[in-house]
Coordinates of C-alpha atoms in Angstrom, one line a residue:
X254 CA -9.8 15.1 36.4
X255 CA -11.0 14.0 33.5
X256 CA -12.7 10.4 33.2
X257 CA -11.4 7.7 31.8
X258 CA -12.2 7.2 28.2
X259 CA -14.7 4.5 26.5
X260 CA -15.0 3.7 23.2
X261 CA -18.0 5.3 22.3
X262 CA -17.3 8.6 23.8
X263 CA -14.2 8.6 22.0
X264 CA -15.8 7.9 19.3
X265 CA -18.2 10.7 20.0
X266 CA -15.1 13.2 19.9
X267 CA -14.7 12.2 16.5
X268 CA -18.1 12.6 15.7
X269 CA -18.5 16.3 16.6
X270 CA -14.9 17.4 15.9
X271 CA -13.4 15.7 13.3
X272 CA -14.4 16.3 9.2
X273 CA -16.6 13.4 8.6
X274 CA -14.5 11.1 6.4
X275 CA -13.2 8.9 8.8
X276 CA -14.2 5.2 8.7
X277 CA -14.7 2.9 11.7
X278 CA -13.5 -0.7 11.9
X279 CA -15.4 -0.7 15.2
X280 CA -12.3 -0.9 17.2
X281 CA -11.2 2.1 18.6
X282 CA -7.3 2.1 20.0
X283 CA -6.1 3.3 23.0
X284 CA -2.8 1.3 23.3
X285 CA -0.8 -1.4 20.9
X286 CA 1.7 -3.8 20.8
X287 CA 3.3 -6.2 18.4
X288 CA 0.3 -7.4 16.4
X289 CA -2.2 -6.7 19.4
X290 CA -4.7 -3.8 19.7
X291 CA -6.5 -2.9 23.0
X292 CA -9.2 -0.9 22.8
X293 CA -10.9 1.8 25.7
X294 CA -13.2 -1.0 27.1
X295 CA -10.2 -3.4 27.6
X296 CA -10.7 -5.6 24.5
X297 CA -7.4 -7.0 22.8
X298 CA -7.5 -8.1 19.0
X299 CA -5.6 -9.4 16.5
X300 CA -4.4 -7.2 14.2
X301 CA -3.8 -8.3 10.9
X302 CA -4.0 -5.1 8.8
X303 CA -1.2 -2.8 10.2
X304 CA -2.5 0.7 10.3
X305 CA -3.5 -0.5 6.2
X306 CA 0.3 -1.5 5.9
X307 CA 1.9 0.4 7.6
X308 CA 3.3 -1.4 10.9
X309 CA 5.5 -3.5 9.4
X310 CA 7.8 -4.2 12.0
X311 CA 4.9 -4.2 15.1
X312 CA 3.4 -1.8 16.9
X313 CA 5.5 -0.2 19.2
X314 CA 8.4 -2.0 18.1
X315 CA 10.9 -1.0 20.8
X316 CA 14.4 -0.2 18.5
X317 CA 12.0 2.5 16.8
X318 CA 10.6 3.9 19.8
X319 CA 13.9 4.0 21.2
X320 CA 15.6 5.6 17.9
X321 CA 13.0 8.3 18.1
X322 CA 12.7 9.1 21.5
X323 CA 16.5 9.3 21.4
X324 CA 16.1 12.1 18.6
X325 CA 13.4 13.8 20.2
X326 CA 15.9 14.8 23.1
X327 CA 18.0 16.1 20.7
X328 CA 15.9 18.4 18.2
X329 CA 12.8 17.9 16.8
X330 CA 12.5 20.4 13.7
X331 CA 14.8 23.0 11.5
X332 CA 13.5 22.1 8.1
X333 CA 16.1 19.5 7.0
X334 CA 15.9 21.4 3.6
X335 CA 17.7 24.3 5.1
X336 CA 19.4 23.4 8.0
X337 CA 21.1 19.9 7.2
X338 CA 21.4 17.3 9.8
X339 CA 22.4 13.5 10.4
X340 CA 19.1 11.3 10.5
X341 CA 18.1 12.8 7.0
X342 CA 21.6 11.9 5.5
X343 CA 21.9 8.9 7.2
X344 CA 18.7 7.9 5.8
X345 CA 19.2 8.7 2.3
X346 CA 22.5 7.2 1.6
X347 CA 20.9 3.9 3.2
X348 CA 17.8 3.9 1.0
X349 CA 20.5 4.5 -2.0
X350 CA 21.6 1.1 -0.9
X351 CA 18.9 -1.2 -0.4
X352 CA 16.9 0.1 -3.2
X353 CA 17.0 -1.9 -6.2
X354 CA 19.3 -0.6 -9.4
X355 CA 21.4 2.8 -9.6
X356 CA 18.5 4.4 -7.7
X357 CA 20.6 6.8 -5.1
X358 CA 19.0 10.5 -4.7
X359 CA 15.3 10.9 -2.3
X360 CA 13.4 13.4 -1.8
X361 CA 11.7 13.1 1.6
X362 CA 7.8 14.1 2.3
X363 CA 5.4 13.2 4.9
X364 CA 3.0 10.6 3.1
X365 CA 2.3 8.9 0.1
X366 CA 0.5 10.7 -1.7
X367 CA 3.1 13.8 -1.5
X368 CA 5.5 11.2 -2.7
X369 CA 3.6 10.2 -6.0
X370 CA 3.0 13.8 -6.7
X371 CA 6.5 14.9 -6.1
X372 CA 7.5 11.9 -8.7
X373 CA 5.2 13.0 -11.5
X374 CA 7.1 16.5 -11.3
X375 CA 10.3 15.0 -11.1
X376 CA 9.4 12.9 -14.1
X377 CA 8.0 16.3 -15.7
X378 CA 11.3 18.4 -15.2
X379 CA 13.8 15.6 -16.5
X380 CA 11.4 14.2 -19.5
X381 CA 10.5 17.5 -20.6
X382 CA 7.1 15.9 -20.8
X383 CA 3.7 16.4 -19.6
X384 CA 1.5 13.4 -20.3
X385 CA 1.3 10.0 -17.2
X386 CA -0.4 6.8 -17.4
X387 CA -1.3 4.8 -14.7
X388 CA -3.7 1.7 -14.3
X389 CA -7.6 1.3 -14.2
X390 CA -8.2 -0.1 -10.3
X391 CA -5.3 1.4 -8.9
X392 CA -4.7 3.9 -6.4
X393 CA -2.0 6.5 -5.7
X394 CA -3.1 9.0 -2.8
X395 CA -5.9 11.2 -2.4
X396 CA -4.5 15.0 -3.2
X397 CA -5.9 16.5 -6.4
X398 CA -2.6 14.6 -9.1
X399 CA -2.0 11.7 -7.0
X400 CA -6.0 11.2 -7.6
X401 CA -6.1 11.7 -11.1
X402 CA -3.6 8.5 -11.2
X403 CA -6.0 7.1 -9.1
X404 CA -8.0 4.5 -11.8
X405 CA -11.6 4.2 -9.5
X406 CA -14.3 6.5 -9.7
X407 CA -15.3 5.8 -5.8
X408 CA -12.5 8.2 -4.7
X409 CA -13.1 10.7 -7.4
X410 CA -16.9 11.1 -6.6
X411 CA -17.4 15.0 -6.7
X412 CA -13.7 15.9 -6.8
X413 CA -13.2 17.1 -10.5
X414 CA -11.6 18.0 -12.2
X415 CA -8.0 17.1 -11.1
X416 CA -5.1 17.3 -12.7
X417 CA -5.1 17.3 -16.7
X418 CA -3.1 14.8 -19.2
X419 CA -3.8 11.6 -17.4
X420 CA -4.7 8.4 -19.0
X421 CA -5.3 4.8 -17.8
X422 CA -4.9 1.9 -19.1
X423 CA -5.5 -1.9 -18.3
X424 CA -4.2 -3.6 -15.1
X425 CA -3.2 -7.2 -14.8
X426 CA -6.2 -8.5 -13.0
X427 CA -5.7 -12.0 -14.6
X428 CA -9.4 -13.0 -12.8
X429 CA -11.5 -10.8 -14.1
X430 CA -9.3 -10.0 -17.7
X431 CA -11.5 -10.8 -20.6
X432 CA -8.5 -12.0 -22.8
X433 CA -7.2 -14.3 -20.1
X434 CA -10.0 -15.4 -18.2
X435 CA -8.2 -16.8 -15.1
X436 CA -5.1 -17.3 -16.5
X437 CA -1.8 -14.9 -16.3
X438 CA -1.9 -11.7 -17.8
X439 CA 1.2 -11.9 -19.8
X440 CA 3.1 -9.2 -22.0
X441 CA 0.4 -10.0 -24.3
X442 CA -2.1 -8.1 -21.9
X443 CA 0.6 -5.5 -21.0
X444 CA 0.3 -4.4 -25.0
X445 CA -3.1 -2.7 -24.4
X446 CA -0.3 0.0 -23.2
X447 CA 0.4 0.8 -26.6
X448 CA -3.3 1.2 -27.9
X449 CA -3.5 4.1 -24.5
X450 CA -0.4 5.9 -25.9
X451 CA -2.1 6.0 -29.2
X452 CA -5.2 7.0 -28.3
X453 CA -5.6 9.1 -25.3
X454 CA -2.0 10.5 -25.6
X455 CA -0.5 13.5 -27.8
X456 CA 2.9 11.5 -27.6
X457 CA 4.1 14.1 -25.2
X458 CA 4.3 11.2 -22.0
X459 CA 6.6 12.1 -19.1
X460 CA 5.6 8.6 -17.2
X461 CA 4.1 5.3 -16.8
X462 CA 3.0 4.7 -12.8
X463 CA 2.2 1.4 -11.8
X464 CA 2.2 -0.3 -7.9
X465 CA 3.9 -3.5 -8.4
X466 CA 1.4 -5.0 -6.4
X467 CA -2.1 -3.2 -6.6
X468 CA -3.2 -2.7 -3.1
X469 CA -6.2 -1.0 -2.9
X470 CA -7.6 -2.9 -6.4
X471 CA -8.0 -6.3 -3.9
X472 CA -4.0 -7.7 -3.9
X473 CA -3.8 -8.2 -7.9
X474 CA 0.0 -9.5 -8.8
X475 CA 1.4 -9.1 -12.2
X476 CA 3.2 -11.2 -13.8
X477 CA 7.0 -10.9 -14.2
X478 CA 6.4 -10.7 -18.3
X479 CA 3.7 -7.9 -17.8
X480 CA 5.7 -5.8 -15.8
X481 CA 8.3 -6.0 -18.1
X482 CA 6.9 -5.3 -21.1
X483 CA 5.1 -2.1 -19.0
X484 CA 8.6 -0.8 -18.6
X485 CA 9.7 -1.7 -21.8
X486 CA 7.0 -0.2 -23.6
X487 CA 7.4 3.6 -21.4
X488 CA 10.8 3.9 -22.4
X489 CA 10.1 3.0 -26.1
X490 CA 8.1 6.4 -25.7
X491 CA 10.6 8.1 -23.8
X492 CA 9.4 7.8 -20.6
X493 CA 9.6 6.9 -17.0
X494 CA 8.4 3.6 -15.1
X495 CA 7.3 5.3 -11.4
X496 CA 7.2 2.2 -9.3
X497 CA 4.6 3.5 -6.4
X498 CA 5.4 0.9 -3.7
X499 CA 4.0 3.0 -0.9
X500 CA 1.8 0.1 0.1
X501 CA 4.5 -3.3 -1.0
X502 CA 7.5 -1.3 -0.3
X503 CA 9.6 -2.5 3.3
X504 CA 9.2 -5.6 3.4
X505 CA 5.6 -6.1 2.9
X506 CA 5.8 -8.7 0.2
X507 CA 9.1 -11.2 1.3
X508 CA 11.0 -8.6 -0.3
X509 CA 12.6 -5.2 0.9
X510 CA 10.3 -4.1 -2.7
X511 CA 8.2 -5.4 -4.5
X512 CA 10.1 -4.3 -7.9
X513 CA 12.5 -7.1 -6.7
X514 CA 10.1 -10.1 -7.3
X515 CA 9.6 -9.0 -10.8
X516 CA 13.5 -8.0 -11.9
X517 CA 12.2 -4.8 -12.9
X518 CA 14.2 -1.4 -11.9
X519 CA 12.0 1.6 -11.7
X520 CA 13.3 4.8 -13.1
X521 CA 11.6 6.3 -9.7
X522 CA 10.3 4.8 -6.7
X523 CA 8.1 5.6 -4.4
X524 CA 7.9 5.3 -0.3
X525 CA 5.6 5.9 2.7
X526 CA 3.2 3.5 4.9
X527 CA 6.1 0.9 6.5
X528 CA 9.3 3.2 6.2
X529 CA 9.2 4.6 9.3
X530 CA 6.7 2.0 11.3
X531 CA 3.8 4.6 11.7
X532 CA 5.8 8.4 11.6
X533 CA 4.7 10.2 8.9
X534 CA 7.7 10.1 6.8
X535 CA 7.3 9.4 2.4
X536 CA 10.1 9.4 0.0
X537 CA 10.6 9.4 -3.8
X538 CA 13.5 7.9 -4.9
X539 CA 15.8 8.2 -8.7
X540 CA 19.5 7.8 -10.1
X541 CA 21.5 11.1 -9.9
X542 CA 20.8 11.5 -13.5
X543 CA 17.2 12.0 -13.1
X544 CA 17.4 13.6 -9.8
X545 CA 19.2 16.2 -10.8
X546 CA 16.7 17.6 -13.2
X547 CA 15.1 19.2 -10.2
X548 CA 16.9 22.8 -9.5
X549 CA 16.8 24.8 -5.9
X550 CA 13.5 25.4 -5.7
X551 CA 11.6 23.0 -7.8
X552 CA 10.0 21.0 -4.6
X553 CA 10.3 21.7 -0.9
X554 CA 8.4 20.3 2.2
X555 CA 8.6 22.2 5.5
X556 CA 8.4 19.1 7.6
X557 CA 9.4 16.5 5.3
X558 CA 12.7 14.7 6.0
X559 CA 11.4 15.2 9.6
X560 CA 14.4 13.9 12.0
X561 CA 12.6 12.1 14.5
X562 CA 11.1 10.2 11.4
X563 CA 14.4 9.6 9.7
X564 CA 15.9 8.1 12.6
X565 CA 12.8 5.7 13.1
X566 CA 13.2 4.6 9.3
X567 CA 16.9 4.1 9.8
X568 CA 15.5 1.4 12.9
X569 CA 13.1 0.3 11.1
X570 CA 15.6 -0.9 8.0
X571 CA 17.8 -2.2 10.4
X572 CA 15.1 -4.4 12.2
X573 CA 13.6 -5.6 8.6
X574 CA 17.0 -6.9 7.7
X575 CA 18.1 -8.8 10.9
X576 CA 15.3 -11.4 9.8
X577 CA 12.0 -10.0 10.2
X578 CA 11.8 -9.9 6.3
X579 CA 13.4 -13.7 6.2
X580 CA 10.1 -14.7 8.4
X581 CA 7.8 -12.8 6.9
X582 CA 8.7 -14.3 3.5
X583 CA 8.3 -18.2 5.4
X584 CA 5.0 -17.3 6.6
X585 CA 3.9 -15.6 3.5
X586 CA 4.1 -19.2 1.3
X587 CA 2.6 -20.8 4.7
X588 CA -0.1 -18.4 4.5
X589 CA -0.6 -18.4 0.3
X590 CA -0.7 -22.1 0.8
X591 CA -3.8 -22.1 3.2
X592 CA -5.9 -19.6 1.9
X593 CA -5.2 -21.4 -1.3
X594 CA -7.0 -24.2 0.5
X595 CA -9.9 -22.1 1.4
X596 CA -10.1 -21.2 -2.5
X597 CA -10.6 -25.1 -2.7
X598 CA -12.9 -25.4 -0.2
X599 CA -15.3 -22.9 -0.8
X600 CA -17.0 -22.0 -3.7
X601 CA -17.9 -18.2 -2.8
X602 CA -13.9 -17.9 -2.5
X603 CA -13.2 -16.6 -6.0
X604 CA -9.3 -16.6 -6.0
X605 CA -6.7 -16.5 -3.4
X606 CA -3.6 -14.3 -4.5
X607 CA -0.2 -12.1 -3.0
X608 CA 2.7 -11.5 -2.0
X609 CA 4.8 -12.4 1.2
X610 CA 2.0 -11.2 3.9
X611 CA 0.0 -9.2 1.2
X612 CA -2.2 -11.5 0.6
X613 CA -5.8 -11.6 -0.3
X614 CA -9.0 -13.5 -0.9
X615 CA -12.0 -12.2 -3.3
X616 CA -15.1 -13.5 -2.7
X617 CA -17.8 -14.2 -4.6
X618 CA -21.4 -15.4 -5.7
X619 CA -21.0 -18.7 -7.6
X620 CA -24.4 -18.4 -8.6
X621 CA -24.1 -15.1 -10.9
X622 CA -21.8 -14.1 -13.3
X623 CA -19.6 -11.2 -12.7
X624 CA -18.4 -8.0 -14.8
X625 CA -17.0 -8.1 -18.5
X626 CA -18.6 -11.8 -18.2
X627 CA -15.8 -13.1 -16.6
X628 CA -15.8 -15.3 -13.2
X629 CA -18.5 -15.1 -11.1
X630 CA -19.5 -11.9 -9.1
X631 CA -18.2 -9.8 -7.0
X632 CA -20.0 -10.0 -3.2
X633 CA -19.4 -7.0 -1.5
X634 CA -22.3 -7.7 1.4
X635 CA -20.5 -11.1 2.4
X636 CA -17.2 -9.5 2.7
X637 CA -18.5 -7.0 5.1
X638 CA -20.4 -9.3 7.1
X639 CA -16.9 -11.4 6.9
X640 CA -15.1 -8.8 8.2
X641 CA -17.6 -7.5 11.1
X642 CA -18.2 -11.3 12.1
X643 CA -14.3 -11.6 12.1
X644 CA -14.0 -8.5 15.1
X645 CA -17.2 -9.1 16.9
X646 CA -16.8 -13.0 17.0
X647 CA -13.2 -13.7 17.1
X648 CA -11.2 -10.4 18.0
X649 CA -9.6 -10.1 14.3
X650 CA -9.0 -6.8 12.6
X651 CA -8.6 -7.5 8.9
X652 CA -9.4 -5.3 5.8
X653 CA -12.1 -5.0 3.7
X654 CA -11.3 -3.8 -0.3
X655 CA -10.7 -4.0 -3.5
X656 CA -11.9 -2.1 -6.4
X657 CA -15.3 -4.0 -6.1
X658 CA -14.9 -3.9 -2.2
X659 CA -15.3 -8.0 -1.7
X660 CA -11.4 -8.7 -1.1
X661 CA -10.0 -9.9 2.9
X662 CA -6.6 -8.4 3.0
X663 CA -4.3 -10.1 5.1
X664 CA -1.5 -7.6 5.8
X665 CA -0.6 -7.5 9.2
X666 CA 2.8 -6.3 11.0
X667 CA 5.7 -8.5 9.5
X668 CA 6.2 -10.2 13.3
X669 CA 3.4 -11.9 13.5
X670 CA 3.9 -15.7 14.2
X671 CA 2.7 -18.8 12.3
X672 CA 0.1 -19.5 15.5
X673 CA -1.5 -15.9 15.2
X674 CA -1.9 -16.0 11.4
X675 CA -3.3 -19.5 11.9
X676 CA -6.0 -18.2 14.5
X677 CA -6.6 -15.9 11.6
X678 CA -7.4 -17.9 9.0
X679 CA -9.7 -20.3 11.2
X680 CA -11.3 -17.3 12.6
X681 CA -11.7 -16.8 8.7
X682 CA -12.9 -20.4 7.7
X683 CA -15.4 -20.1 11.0
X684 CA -17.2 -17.0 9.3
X685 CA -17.5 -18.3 5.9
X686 CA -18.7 -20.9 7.7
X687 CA -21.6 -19.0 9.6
X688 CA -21.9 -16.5 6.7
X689 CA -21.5 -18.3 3.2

């Protein structure tokens, strides 16, 4: 019989078994629940990451675990490509409904990177096109054309070359934007577009990708006039706006998308992270027009569209819209409004910014000035001695990122109460505190 597990010799396994890319947060998991994480010695913290987004509607939330397990005993796996079957089309003709505009025909993968990639040839095929831009800072997946998108050389790092015809240009990150120092990059900010299409381009552009809300860049928001004028400008050129909303998409930001915050309907969208509550499931999604550039053959996925995912997305959905997004939008503003106070209170707090429960704060050394001259600098070492003093001190899981690495994400599951984010943010104010 084998003995019962710890966390260091699970962590062990991983250490002679596993490739060695995976990162610890120190707090291996043997069992979860709602916005609770226990590890193999018995310890129980507050989770207020998600998986990196991706629990939206709590761990283990039962009406997904029943809508799965209820699938399971019926089949598991035909390829829903060849043999069609009701999750898959239940799914889809729901996603055509709650996704903003005319968008009504997905594609369904297994992550998010497969769902940026499958985008940029669906935007190939109907454009007739070649050439994508995407943003400095963001991120898009880590397969070869998803990270060619990606604007950040720390994910790149021996990796070239990837895919060809790529070009970035500058994202709205109104704190550190030379033109705007601190205040809102506006369409103004969004024109630098142009000068990319000019410049690096052969006017041959299929598509313009953008997240609506840049994730992995340290929670930067556009404005509603930059996004705008983004969209405005691709399709001046002929092209698509690809909406990746694999990290704000379900609910994650007070909206169902992110798009919706901004009145700005993509030409595709894309899915993974919170649409199934922790299945492997992605999605691309386009109108009929666009979809149906894409022939027999043009993309398939042996296990994408996965039944057993499809049916937990269709609970998921259904749990996000009786109320969980309604109380995730309340908490967000009571959360933006505190750590809007931390902002004011301490002076290595650079700028508090989000969405709904994407939220973030960037800290900061007062005492030095940061890059391009603008706002002070970026401190890496104090976020990660934030983030370390926030699990071994107070049981909090939270993320560490941002392009410069010195943002605390705040994105738990969806359900979390008003009590457990405020134990969050005092267990935040105590290690600025200690730290700072």
């Amino acid at each position: 019989m084998r003995e019962r597990e710890t966390n260091s010799s699970v962590e062990a396994a991983y250490d002679d078994y596993l490739m060695p890319i995976w990162k610890s947060l120190n707090v291996p998991v043997e069992r979860a629940s709602g916005c609770t994480l226990e590890d193999f010695d018995g310890n129980e913290y507050l989770d207020v990451f998600s998986g990196i987004s991706v629990t939206n509607v709590g761990h283990n939330n039962e009406a997904v675990v029943e809508a799965a397990t209820e699938q399971l005993e019926e089949f598991v796996h035909g390829c829903s490509y060849v043999h069609p079957n009701r999750p898959v089309a239940d799914l889809a003709e729901t996603i055509a409904e709650v996704t903003p505009g005319d968008l009504q025909k997905s594609f369904f993968c297994n992550s998010g990177t497969e769902a940026v990639e499958g985008a940029i040839k669906l935007a190939r095929k109907y454009t007739g096109s070649k050439e994508v831009i995407s943003l400095e800072m963001g991120f898009h997946g880590r397969t070869l054309g998803s990270l060619a998108l990606t604007g950040n050389r720390a994910y790149k790092q021996d990796m070239a070359p990837t895919i060809n015809d790529v070009a970035h240009t500058a994202p709205p990150y109104a704190y550190r934007c030379p033109r705007c120092d601190g205040d809102t990059c506006g369409a103004d900010c969004a024109d630098a577009l142009e000068r990319v299409i000019g410049s690096h381009t052969s006017g041959d552009l299929a598509a313009v990708v953008v997240e609506p809300v840049m994730g992995e860049a340290g929670i930067v928001v556009p404005s509603e006039a930059w996004l705008k004028r983004v969209r405005d400008i691709a399709h001046d050129h002929g092209a698509l706006l690809i909406a990746d909303e694999v990290q704000t998409g379900y609910g994650r930001t007070g909206e169902l998308f992110a798009s919706e915050h901004f009145g700005v309907e993509p030409d595709i969208l894309t899915q993974a992270k919170g649409i199934a509550n922790g299945l492997p499931l992605g999605a691309f999604t386009a109108p009929a027009e666009i979809a149906d550039a894409f022939g027999s053959g043009d993309h398939l996925s042996t296990f994408g569209g996965n039944p057993v995912a499809c049916a937990a997305a269709l609970a998921t959905i259904e749990e996000l819209e009786n109320g969980i997004i309604d109380t995730a939008r309340e908490n967000g503003e009571w959360l933006s409004a505190e750590l809007a106070t931390l902002e004011s209170d301490y002076d290595v707090v650079g700028e508090a910014r989000g969405l709904g429960l994407m939220q973030g704060i960037e800290l900061v050394d007062p005492e030095t000035t940061g890059p391009q001259h603008v706002a002070p600098a970026p401190d890496k070492e104090l976020a990660a001695a934030v983030g370390e003093h926030l699990r071994e001190e107070s049981n909090v899981v939270m993320g560490v990122g941002g392009y410069y690495k010195n943002v605390m994400r705040f994105q738990p599951p969806l359900t979390i109460s008003q009590a457990q984010l405020g134990e969050a943010v005092d267990a935040l104010r105590v290690a600025l505190d200690d730290l700072a």
